[in-house]
XYZ file of C-alpha atoms in Angstrom:
442
model
C -28.704 -14.319 30.148
C -30.597 -11.136 29.477
C -34.240 -11.008 28.435
C -35.107 -11.211 24.667
C -35.687 -7.784 23.074
C -38.442 -7.419 20.611
C -37.281 -5.551 17.518
C -39.387 -3.514 15.118
C -40.766 -5.276 11.979
C -42.022 -3.723 8.896
C -43.197 -5.188 5.515
C -40.897 -4.898 2.543
C -43.256 -2.379 0.888
C -43.195 -0.050 3.889
C -39.386 0.431 3.972
C -39.318 3.931 2.605
C -37.225 6.484 4.572
C -40.481 8.369 5.547
C -42.093 5.263 7.014
C -38.946 4.266 8.759
C -38.364 7.757 10.138
C -41.942 7.984 11.677
C -41.604 4.544 13.188
C -38.229 5.233 14.605
C -39.478 8.438 16.416
C -42.277 6.452 17.976
C -40.071 3.596 19.201
C -36.678 5.068 19.848
C -37.045 6.097 23.476
C -38.582 2.670 24.367
C -35.759 1.084 22.478
C -33.073 2.993 24.242
C -34.664 2.247 27.636
C -34.478 -1.442 26.801
C -30.867 -1.310 25.876
C -28.364 -3.947 27.530
C -27.321 -3.311 30.969
C -23.712 -2.222 31.533
C -21.565 -5.324 31.624
C -24.129 -7.659 29.984
C -23.113 -10.289 27.510
C -25.473 -8.754 24.883
C -26.289 -12.246 23.439
C -29.617 -13.684 23.986
C -29.633 -15.911 20.836
C -29.084 -19.561 20.204
C -25.470 -20.605 20.092
C -23.394 -23.415 18.893
C -20.690 -25.374 20.867
C -17.337 -23.691 21.112
C -14.400 -25.069 18.906
C -12.433 -26.210 22.010
C -15.275 -28.147 23.973
C -13.768 -31.463 25.229
C -15.228 -34.101 27.332
C -14.481 -33.961 31.024
C -14.953 -36.359 33.879
C -18.108 -36.356 35.856
C -16.597 -35.209 38.986
C -14.753 -32.231 37.570
C -16.865 -29.163 37.557
C -15.824 -26.426 34.957
C -17.668 -23.410 33.779
C -19.199 -24.066 30.359
C -18.030 -21.769 27.582
C -20.670 -20.242 25.243
C -20.340 -21.004 21.640
C -20.785 -18.915 18.663
C -24.026 -16.801 18.116
C -26.349 -18.170 15.460
C -28.839 -15.478 15.196
C -31.506 -18.099 13.845
C -34.492 -15.708 14.347
C -32.966 -13.212 11.864
C -31.859 -15.755 9.347
C -35.281 -17.439 9.631
C -37.260 -14.168 9.137
C -40.451 -14.645 7.189
C -40.326 -13.537 3.578
C -41.659 -9.943 2.853
C -40.705 -8.523 6.479
C -37.657 -6.723 7.639
C -36.413 -5.400 10.876
C -36.011 -1.644 11.144
C -32.429 -0.502 11.785
C -31.972 2.517 14.160
C -28.990 4.760 13.162
C -27.617 8.167 14.317
C -26.746 10.929 12.089
C -23.336 9.575 11.420
C -24.908 6.329 10.172
C -23.761 4.265 13.199
C -26.159 1.528 14.577
C -27.877 2.436 17.827
C -30.321 0.816 20.291
C -31.164 -2.711 20.502
C -31.602 -3.065 16.702
C -28.175 -1.740 16.093
C -26.726 -4.216 18.665
C -28.624 -7.127 16.844
C -27.764 -5.941 13.451
C -23.985 -5.986 14.178
C -24.190 -9.569 15.981
C -26.031 -10.694 12.972
C -23.357 -9.327 10.585
C -20.875 -11.049 12.665
C -22.532 -14.387 11.819
C -21.972 -13.631 8.112
C -18.363 -13.374 8.611
C -18.255 -16.912 9.948
C -19.806 -18.213 6.729
C -16.729 -18.823 4.526
C -18.778 -19.427 1.415
C -20.238 -15.852 1.768
C -17.365 -13.981 3.375
C -13.860 -15.554 2.909
C -11.163 -14.867 5.337
C -8.561 -14.305 2.303
C -7.604 -12.118 0.361
C -6.481 -10.170 3.300
C -7.393 -6.743 1.860
C -11.234 -6.566 1.788
C -10.993 -4.415 -1.384
C -9.516 -7.562 -3.253
C -12.313 -9.937 -2.285
C -14.256 -10.920 -5.311
C -17.393 -8.771 -5.941
C -19.822 -11.783 -6.106
C -19.293 -12.497 -2.355
C -19.981 -8.930 -1.455
C -23.079 -8.961 -3.682
C -24.388 -12.029 -1.959
C -23.749 -10.622 1.480
C -25.371 -7.427 0.554
C -28.522 -9.330 -0.768
C -28.828 -11.108 2.596
C -28.656 -7.672 4.405
C -31.088 -6.007 2.172
C -33.604 -8.890 2.503
C -33.671 -8.699 6.202
C -33.013 -5.066 7.270
C -34.685 -1.677 6.589
C -32.054 0.911 6.526
C -33.300 4.352 6.949
C -32.650 6.278 3.706
C -32.680 9.644 5.541
C -29.386 8.397 7.438
C -27.778 6.505 4.632
C -28.896 7.198 0.997
C -30.074 4.321 -0.996
C -27.215 4.559 -3.367
C -24.686 4.467 -0.597
C -26.225 1.749 1.555
C -24.467 -1.162 -0.001
C -21.156 0.431 0.303
C -22.003 1.545 3.908
C -22.796 -2.181 4.763
C -19.704 -3.514 3.111
C -17.508 -1.168 5.025
C -18.991 -2.399 8.258
C -18.775 -6.043 7.074
C -15.117 -5.566 6.227
C -14.290 -4.204 9.627
C -16.167 -7.092 11.304
C -14.207 -9.554 8.873
C -11.089 -8.261 10.273
C -12.057 -8.665 13.647
C -13.046 -12.266 13.023
C -9.377 -12.954 11.662
C -8.023 -11.295 14.752
C -10.101 -13.774 16.822
C -9.035 -16.691 14.776
C -5.531 -15.845 15.255
C -5.839 -15.406 18.979
C -7.674 -18.894 19.377
C -5.949 -21.087 16.730
C -2.494 -19.570 16.201
C -0.611 -19.791 19.527
C 2.947 -18.617 19.963
C 3.991 -22.075 20.946
C 2.627 -23.648 17.855
C 4.568 -24.473 14.663
C 3.283 -23.471 11.172
C 2.110 -26.935 10.430
C 0.319 -27.348 13.815
C -1.459 -24.178 13.117
C -2.447 -25.290 9.598
C -3.733 -28.611 11.157
C -5.737 -26.664 13.720
C -8.650 -25.731 11.251
C -11.442 -24.001 13.082
C -15.074 -24.688 12.463
C -16.855 -22.681 9.769
C -13.559 -22.154 7.944
C -12.556 -23.464 4.658
C -9.295 -25.648 4.509
C -7.849 -23.874 1.611
C -8.662 -20.423 2.860
C -7.217 -21.298 6.317
C -3.893 -22.591 4.785
C -3.491 -19.192 2.840
C -4.280 -17.163 5.889
C -1.752 -19.159 7.970
C 0.770 -18.733 5.199
C 0.248 -14.978 5.530
C 0.612 -14.966 9.175
C 3.982 -16.750 9.113
C 5.523 -14.414 6.504
C 8.443 -12.648 7.987
C 7.171 -9.109 7.474
C 3.834 -9.988 9.069
C 5.387 -11.584 12.120
C 7.601 -8.617 12.611
C 4.595 -6.300 12.456
C 2.675 -8.429 14.777
C 5.378 -8.274 17.417
C 5.542 -4.506 16.995
C 1.852 -4.318 17.472
C 1.883 -6.491 20.575
C 4.642 -4.288 22.193
C 2.590 -1.206 21.406
C -0.533 -2.745 22.948
C 1.469 -3.444 26.108
C 1.780 0.310 26.499
C -1.937 0.861 26.211
C -3.201 1.141 29.624
C -6.529 2.977 29.150
C -9.168 0.403 28.069
C -12.844 1.701 27.795
C -15.295 -0.061 30.015
C -18.441 0.144 27.945
C -18.885 -3.511 27.775
C -20.746 -4.816 24.646
C -21.982 -1.248 23.862
C -20.393 0.786 21.090
C -19.565 4.386 21.749
C -22.511 5.275 19.516
C -24.987 3.352 21.570
C -23.629 4.793 24.878
C -24.065 8.476 23.400
C -27.745 7.562 22.233
C -28.528 6.694 25.877
C -26.880 9.782 27.194
C -28.750 11.998 24.710
C -32.049 10.345 25.661
C -31.375 11.085 29.391
C -30.186 14.588 28.892
C -32.065 15.732 25.654
C -28.745 17.323 24.541
C -26.038 16.305 22.168
C -22.898 14.902 23.670
C -19.312 15.728 22.808
C -16.474 13.223 22.996
C -14.901 14.798 26.152
C -18.052 13.613 28.032
C -18.011 10.298 26.307
C -14.494 9.734 27.531
C -15.553 10.565 31.101
C -18.345 7.995 30.972
C -16.425 5.209 28.960
C -13.254 5.101 30.977
C -14.690 4.405 34.400
C -15.199 1.108 36.308
C -18.754 0.121 37.346
C -18.079 1.771 40.776
C -17.445 5.037 38.982
C -13.631 5.199 39.467
C -11.455 5.919 36.437
C -9.612 2.989 34.927
C -6.266 4.409 35.567
C -4.669 7.592 37.323
C -3.840 8.854 33.776
C -7.343 8.516 32.747
C -8.505 10.467 35.946
C -5.977 13.171 35.089
C -7.345 13.324 31.591
C -10.882 13.688 32.860
C -9.970 16.306 35.278
C -8.251 18.414 32.392
C -11.128 17.880 30.101
C -13.564 19.014 32.586
C -11.601 22.176 33.451
C -11.623 23.155 29.655
C -15.378 22.479 29.449
C -16.072 24.595 32.557
C -13.644 27.448 31.812
C -13.976 27.835 27.919
C -16.266 26.679 25.293
C -18.567 23.655 24.611
C -19.712 22.171 21.391
C -23.181 22.440 19.778
C -24.877 20.278 17.193
C -28.090 18.532 16.369
C -30.495 17.627 19.125
C -31.049 14.083 20.512
C -30.037 11.258 18.191
C -29.171 13.393 15.291
C -25.432 13.730 14.728
C -23.753 11.096 16.847
C -20.771 12.339 18.996
C -19.963 15.947 18.681
C -16.214 16.560 17.945
C -13.930 19.455 16.626
C -10.311 19.647 15.903
C -9.574 21.838 18.749
C -12.190 20.616 21.311
C -11.469 19.769 24.931
C -10.660 16.136 23.990
C -8.251 17.224 21.251
C -6.551 19.761 23.615
C -5.934 16.967 26.229
C -5.201 13.973 23.991
C -3.523 15.665 21.150
C -4.225 16.282 17.524
C -5.981 13.712 15.246
C -4.032 11.438 13.124
C -4.591 11.482 9.317
C -7.893 9.749 8.169
C -9.423 8.888 11.609
C -11.175 10.729 14.516
C -10.550 9.206 18.025
C -13.398 8.809 20.579
C -16.323 8.818 18.069
C -16.609 5.084 17.187
C -16.426 3.349 13.842
C -17.413 5.400 10.734
C -16.802 9.185 11.126
C -13.829 10.628 9.463
C -12.031 14.106 9.601
C -13.712 15.095 6.334
C -17.217 14.518 7.962
C -19.325 17.020 9.903
C -17.692 18.866 12.832
C -19.281 20.757 15.594
C -18.793 24.356 16.509
C -17.545 26.020 19.660
C -19.881 28.224 21.654
C -20.039 29.618 25.085
C -21.731 27.216 27.544
C -25.414 28.131 28.161
C -27.198 25.710 30.217
C -30.581 27.527 29.627
C -30.500 27.349 25.935
C -33.671 25.519 24.941
C -33.491 22.220 23.188
C -35.196 23.434 20.005
C -32.350 26.071 19.434
C -29.720 23.238 18.890
C -31.355 22.389 15.489
C -31.054 26.014 14.461
C -27.445 26.204 15.754
C -26.622 22.992 13.780
C -28.177 24.568 10.664
C -25.704 27.479 11.205
C -22.883 25.166 11.607
C -23.961 23.212 8.343
C -24.313 26.430 6.298
C -20.822 27.536 7.557
C -19.467 24.285 6.486
C -21.034 24.655 3.167
C -19.536 28.088 2.698
C -16.152 26.774 3.921
C -16.459 23.853 1.383
C -17.258 26.302 -1.472
C -14.386 28.524 -0.488
C -12.018 25.580 -0.590
C -13.480 24.397 -3.945
C -12.853 27.959 -5.315
C -9.312 27.868 -3.984
C -8.757 24.491 -5.480
C -10.043 25.584 -8.668
C -7.872 28.617 -8.590
C -4.785 26.392 -7.743
C -5.814 24.215 -10.823
C -5.978 27.217 -13.209
C -2.710 28.448 -11.815
C -1.123 25.068 -12.394
C -2.584 24.877 -16.008
C -1.109 28.492 -16.630
C 2.229 27.370 -15.247
C 2.169 24.093 -17.452
C 1.096 26.090 -20.533
C 3.905 28.674 -19.897
C 6.473 25.926 -19.270
C 5.460 24.107 -22.468
C 5.680 27.331 -24.402
C 9.182 28.051 -23.159
C 10.282 24.665 -23.776
C 8.857 24.883 -27.320
C 10.695 28.209 -28.035
C 13.841 26.631 -26.591
C 13.405 23.568 -28.875
C 12.828 25.902 -31.937
C 15.775 27.832 -31.088
C 17.924 24.732 -30.673
C 16.497 23.292 -33.947
C 17.249 26.474 -35.849
C 20.732 26.609 -34.387
C 21.305 23.027 -35.432
C 19.826 23.732 -38.961
C 22.098 26.662 -39.303
C 25.254 24.778 -38.313
C 24.309 22.052 -40.754
C 23.735 24.583 -43.367
C 27.050 26.206 -42.734
C 28.877 22.876 -42.827
C 27.144 22.049 -46.148
C 28.332 25.380 -47.647
C 31.839 24.699 -46.364
C 31.743 21.249 -48.026
C 30.553 22.705 -51.289
C 33.252 25.341 -51.210
C 36.039 22.772 -50.577
C 34.641 20.519 -53.276
C 34.706 23.365 -55.843
C 38.243 24.271 -54.917
C 39.335 20.699 -55.209
C 37.766 20.419 -58.547
C 39.365 23.475 -59.907
C 42.848 22.159 -58.662
C 42.302 18.968 -60.432
C 41.523 20.668 -63.660
C 44.698 22.720 -63.622
C 46.880 19.720 -62.856
C 45.472 17.816 -65.813
C 46.251 20.616 -68.353
C 49.870 20.558 -67.297
C 50.122 16.965 -67.693
C 48.441 16.853 -71.167
C 51.008 19.325 -72.532
C 53.929 17.457 -71.181
C 52.742 14.225 -72.767
C 52.452 15.799 -76.189
C 55.865 17.081 -76.034
C 57.197 13.731 -75.210
C 55.180 12.219 -77.945
C 56.577 14.647 -80.398
C 60.120 13.994 -79.201
C 59.679 10.320 -79.927
C 58.820 10.848 -83.444
C 61.997 12.776 -84.165
C 64.173 9.958 -83.195
């Protein structure tokens, strides 16, 4: 078990972004040096017995399994104090505080009365659960406002919590929903720290036909995945923070790939990974590299056409590969420049400022184009409405003319019928008078 790492504490009144930022700069290098060794368990905290612990005969020697992390030191933090959370420019937790924060967030997902496993969609979980979880987070952690604005901190934390909640469901299914078990057996196999009603709803979801079909498809897809990163418990963001601290320069995802997909002895995890590394290195040596903020500023550098993308292919919609949890395609991108190993470290901040200004110009240009498109769409809509109105008016006029013509024809016919009736009546009257007169003569 690794040694216990002391985290930075501040009083609740000292949790401004300025105070946190100054303290982070003083402790960041030391914190990174104390990061967990490669392959360590990253868990120094008290644990509870595992769910599957059973009694064994005294003469049988078996390797004990560790239980769930409890993080009692975080839950029992004295009132009025908070741990300082270190983040990179993308809002990703880094350093020992970041690792501890994510492990502690994992303990929240095991409290069914705070973070239920159902509904499946995190967005459909009632708001009172999320508010309670955020209250516990805000009470114990000082999140730097210069990395995540105060108004966005709750949403940021809930996004991470939803990701960890999904990971917990995956682990529950792996440990308590075996392929050989029937639906009823799984329902009866209720894990610790899980509400019975929630568990039954989750099992019902797992055994629906569509979900089972999707699970089989995903399992088959994972069978083709041969390249698994060997970073151990470290996230990619934590790995990059260490690399930046060592080199004093920002790191792009092609370099991260080269570090993450190697065994402890330095050999690539697969022949395919070795080929990818070779091609990426050739592109880095022959063409361009990326620039960005200096140490610990902006996370992993990436661009749609960087060396990583040229080897691994284009990004899918809505996500960016090789940068860890959080960054999206709409976020910040780095810029291509010719490699220059003599560029001083301070120049990267200026270069990043240029990149940010160019991004702002591009954003404004896109906004103007979008506005122009909206105006054009409105003009087309008004033109279409006017054309349709003219057509409706013409059709109405035509219909009214037809009705008027029909009315006139009916009136004319009626007048002609009336004249004909009058003429017939006169002839009949004369005949009747003559007959009457004839009768009087007899």
